[in-house]
Tab-separated table of C-alpha atoms in Angstrom:
chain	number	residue	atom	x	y	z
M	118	UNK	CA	-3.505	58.268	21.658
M	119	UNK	CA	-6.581	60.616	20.101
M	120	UNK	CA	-7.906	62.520	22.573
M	121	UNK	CA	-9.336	65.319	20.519
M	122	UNK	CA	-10.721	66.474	16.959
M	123	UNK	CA	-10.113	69.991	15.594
M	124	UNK	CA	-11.877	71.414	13.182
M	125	UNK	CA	-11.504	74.159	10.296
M	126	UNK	CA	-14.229	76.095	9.049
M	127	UNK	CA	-14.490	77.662	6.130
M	128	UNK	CA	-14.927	74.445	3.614
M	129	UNK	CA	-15.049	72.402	6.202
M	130	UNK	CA	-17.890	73.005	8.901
M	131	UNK	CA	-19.429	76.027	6.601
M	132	UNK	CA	-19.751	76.058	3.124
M	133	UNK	CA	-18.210	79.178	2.388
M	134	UNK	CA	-14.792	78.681	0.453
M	135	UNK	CA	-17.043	79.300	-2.922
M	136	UNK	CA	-18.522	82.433	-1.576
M	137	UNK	CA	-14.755	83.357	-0.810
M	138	UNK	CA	-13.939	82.542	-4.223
M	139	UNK	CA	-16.370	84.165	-5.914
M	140	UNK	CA	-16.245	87.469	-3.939
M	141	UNK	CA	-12.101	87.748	-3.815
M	142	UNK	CA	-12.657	87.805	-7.481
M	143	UNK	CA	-15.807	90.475	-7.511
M	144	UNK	CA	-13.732	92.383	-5.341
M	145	UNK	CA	-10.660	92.566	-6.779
M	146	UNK	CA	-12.474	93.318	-10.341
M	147	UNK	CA	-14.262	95.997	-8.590
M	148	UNK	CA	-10.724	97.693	-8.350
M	149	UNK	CA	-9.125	96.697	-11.893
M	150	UNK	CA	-7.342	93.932	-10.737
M	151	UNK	CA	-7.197	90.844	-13.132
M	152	UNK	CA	-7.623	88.022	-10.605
M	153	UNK	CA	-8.988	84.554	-11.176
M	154	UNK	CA	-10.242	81.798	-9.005
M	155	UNK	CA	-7.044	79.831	-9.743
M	156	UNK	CA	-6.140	83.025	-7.162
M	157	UNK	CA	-7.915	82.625	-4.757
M	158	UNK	CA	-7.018	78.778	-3.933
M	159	UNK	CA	-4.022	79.441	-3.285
M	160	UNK	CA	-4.864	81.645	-0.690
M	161	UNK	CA	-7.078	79.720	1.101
M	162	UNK	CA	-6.692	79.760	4.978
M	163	UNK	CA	-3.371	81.800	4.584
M	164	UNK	CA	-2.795	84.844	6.780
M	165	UNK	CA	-2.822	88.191	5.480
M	166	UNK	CA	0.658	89.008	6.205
M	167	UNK	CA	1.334	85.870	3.840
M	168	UNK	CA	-1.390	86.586	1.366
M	169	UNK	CA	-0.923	90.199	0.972
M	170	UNK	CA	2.826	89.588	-1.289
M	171	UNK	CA	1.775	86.645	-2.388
M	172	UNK	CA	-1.301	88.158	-4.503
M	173	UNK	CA	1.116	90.834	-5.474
M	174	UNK	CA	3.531	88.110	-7.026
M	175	UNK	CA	1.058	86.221	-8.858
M	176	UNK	CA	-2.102	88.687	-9.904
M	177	UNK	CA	-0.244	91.957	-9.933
M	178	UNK	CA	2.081	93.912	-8.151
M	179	UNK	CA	0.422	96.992	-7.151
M	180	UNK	CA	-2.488	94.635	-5.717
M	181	UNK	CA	-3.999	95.616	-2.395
M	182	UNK	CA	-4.626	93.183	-0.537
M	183	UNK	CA	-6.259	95.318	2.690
M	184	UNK	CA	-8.363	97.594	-0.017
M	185	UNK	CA	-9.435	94.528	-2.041
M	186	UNK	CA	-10.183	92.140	1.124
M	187	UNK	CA	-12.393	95.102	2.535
M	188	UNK	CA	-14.579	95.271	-0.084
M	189	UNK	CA	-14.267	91.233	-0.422
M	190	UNK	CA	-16.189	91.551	3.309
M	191	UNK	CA	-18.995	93.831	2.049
M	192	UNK	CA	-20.165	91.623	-0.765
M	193	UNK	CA	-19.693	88.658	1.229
M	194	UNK	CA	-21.530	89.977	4.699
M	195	UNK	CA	-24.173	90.875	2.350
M	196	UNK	CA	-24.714	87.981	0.467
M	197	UNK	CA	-24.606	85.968	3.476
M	198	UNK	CA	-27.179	88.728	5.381
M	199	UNK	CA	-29.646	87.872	2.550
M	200	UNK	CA	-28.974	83.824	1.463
M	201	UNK	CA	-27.497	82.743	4.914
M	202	UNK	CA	-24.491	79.522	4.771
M	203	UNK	CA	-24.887	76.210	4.036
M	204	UNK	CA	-23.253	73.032	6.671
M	205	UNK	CA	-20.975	70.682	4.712
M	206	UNK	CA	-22.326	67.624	4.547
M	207	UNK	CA	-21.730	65.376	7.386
M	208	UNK	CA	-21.256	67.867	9.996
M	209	UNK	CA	-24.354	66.442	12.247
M	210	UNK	CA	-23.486	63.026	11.821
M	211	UNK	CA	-19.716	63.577	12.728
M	212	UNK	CA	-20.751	65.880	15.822
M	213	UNK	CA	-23.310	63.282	17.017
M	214	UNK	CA	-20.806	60.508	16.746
M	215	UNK	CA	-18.014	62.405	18.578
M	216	UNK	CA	-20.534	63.308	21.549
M	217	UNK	CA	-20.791	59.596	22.205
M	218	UNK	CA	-17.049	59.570	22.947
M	219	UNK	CA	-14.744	61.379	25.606
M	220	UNK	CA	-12.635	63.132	22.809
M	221	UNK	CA	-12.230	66.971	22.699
M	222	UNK	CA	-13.648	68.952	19.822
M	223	UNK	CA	-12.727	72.378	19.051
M	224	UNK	CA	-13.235	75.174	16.086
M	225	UNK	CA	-9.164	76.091	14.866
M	226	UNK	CA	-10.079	79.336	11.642
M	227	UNK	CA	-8.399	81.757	10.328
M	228	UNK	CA	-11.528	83.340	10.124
M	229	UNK	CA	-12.046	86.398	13.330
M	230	UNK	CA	-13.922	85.260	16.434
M	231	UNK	CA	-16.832	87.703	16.158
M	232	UNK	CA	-17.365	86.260	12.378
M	233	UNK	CA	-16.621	82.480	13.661
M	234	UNK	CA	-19.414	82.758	16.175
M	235	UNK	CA	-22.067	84.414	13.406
M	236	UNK	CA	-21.200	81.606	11.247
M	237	UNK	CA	-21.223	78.291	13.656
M	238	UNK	CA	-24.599	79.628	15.393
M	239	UNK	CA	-26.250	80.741	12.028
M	240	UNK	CA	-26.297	76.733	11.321
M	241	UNK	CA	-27.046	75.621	14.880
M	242	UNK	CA	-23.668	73.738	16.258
M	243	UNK	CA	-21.343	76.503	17.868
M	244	UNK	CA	-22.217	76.008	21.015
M	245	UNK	CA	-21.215	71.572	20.614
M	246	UNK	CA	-17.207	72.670	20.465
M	247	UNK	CA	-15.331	72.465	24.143
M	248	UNK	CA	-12.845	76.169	22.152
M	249	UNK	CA	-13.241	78.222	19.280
M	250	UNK	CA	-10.069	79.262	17.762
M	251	UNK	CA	-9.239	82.435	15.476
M	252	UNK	CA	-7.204	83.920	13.393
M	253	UNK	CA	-6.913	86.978	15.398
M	254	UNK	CA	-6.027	85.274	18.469
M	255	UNK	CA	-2.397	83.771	17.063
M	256	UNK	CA	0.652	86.714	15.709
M	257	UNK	CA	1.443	83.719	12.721
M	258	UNK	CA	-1.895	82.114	10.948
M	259	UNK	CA	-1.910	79.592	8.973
M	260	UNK	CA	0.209	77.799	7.027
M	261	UNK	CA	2.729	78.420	10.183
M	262	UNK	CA	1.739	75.868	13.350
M	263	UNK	CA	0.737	78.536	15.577
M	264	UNK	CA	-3.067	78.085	15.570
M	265	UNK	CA	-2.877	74.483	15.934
M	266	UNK	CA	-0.046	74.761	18.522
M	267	UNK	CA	-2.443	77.172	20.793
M	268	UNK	CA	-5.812	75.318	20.150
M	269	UNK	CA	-4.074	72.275	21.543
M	270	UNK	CA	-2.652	74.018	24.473
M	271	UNK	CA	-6.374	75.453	24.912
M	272	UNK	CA	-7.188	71.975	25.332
M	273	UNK	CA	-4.584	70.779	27.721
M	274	UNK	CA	-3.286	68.581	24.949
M	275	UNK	CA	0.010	67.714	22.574
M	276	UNK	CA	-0.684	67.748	19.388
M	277	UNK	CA	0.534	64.303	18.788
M	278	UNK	CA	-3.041	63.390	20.569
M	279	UNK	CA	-4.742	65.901	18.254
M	280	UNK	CA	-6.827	64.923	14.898
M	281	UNK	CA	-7.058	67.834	12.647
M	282	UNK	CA	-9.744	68.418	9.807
M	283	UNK	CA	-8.713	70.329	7.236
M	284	UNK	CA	-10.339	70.977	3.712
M	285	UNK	CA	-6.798	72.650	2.248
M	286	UNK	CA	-3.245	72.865	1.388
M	287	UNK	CA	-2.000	75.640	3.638
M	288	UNK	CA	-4.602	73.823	6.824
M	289	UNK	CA	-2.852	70.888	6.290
M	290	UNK	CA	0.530	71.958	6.250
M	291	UNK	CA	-0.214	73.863	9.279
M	292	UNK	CA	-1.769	71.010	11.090
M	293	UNK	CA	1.228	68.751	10.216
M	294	UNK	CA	3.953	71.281	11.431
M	295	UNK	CA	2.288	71.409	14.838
M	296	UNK	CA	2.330	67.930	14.676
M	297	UNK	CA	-1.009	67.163	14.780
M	298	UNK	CA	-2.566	64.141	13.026
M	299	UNK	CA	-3.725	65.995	9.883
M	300	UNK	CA	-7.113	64.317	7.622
M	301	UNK	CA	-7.968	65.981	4.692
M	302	UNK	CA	-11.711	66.433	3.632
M	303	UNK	CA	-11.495	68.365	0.203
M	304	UNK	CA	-13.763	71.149	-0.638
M	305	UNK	CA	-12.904	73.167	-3.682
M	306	UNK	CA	-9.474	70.646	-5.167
M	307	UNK	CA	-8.178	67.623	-3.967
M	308	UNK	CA	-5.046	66.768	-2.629
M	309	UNK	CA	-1.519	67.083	-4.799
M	310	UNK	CA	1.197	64.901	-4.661
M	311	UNK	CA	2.916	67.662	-1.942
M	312	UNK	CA	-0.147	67.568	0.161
M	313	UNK	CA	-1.426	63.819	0.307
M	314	UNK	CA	1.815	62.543	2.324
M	315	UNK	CA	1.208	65.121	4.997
M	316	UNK	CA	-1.929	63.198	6.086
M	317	UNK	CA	-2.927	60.561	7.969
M	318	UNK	CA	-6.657	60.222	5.755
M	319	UNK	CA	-8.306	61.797	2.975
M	320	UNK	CA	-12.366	61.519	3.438
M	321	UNK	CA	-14.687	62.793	0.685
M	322	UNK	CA	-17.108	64.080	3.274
M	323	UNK	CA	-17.499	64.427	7.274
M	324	UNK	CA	-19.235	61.613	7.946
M	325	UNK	CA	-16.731	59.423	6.476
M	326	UNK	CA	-13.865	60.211	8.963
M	327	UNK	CA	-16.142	58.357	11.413
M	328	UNK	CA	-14.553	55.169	10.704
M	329	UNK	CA	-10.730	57.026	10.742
M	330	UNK	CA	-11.872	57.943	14.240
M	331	UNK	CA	-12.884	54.531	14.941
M	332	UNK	CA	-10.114	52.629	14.228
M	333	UNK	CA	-7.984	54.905	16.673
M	334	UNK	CA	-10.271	54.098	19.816
């Protein structure tokens, strides 16, 4: 039975997965390193412990990941300091919905608390999510279970009751090895062939897992 809806961030509530594509690359060119936004995808929600080798393997092996991700912050803070973030589209109407129901919602990012907070007030809904929770809360992020597995016992939930909205590969898999109901809303690709059977849904945009939501009430 649903009794809650968790929500990524990055590409999903925030539209920031292009800024973190565009500034991984910056960054790493800053130092010499020859990576590409095919990079970066793959990397997308991952935890640094993960990331880290796997960056090594496929851009270079002297890559460093803390050096490069450092200066992947700077350009990024700054850019966001002077243009601010965008919502993803749907966000309100989702949010709105939701409120007119007793499920749960909650924030579930591998993005840091302090930065999770900046972000979700910045565009006015941080305060409409019953937990917020980060990367730096969990030892394992994501694609391993663990964030899902503690946002649901944040909630007083199993995951089985759990919807979770994820925009990519390595959210997905993590939301389907906690054994949460996983529904993809694609940012930046859409879902392969390894990631489509892992979901329950695949909406285009926010709004449109209204009806998903709906037909499980």
């Amino acid at each position: 039975m649903l009794k809650a809806v968790i929500f990524d961030m990055d590409g999903l509530l925030v539209d920031t997965e292009k800024l973190l594509q565009r500034f991984w690359v910056e960054a790493a060119q800053f130092y010499g390193y020859p990576m590409k936004k095919e990079h970066v995808l793959q990397i997308r929600s991952m935890s640094a412990k993960l990331a880290g080798p796997l960056l090594q393997r496929i851009v270079c092996e002297d890559f460093d990941y803390p050096k490069v991700r450092l200066k992947r912050l700077e350009l990024m803070n700054a850019y966001i300091a002077e243009n601010g973030i965008e919502k993803k589209k749907g966000i309100d109407e989702l949010l709105d919905y939701l409120d007119t129901t007793p499920l749960k919602k909650a924030v579930c990012t591998a993005t840091d608390d302090k930065r999770t907070k900046l972000y979700l007030e910045s565009i006015g809904i941080y305060h409409r999510f019953d937990a917020h929770i980060s990367g730096n809360m969990i030892a394992n992020g994501k694609p391993a279970p663990d964030i899902y597995l503690y946002a649901c016992e944040q909630l007083g939930l199993v995951p089985g009751d759990c919807m979770a909205l994820e925009d990519s590969p390595n959210g997905i898999t993590s939301a389907y090895d906690a054994g949460c109901m996983p529904v993809m809303v694609p940012d930046l690709t859409q879902p392969d062939d390894v990631t489509r059977p892992k979901t329950i849904a695949v909406c285009q945009s926010l709004d449109k897992v209204i009806d998903v939501i709906k037909n499980m009430l």
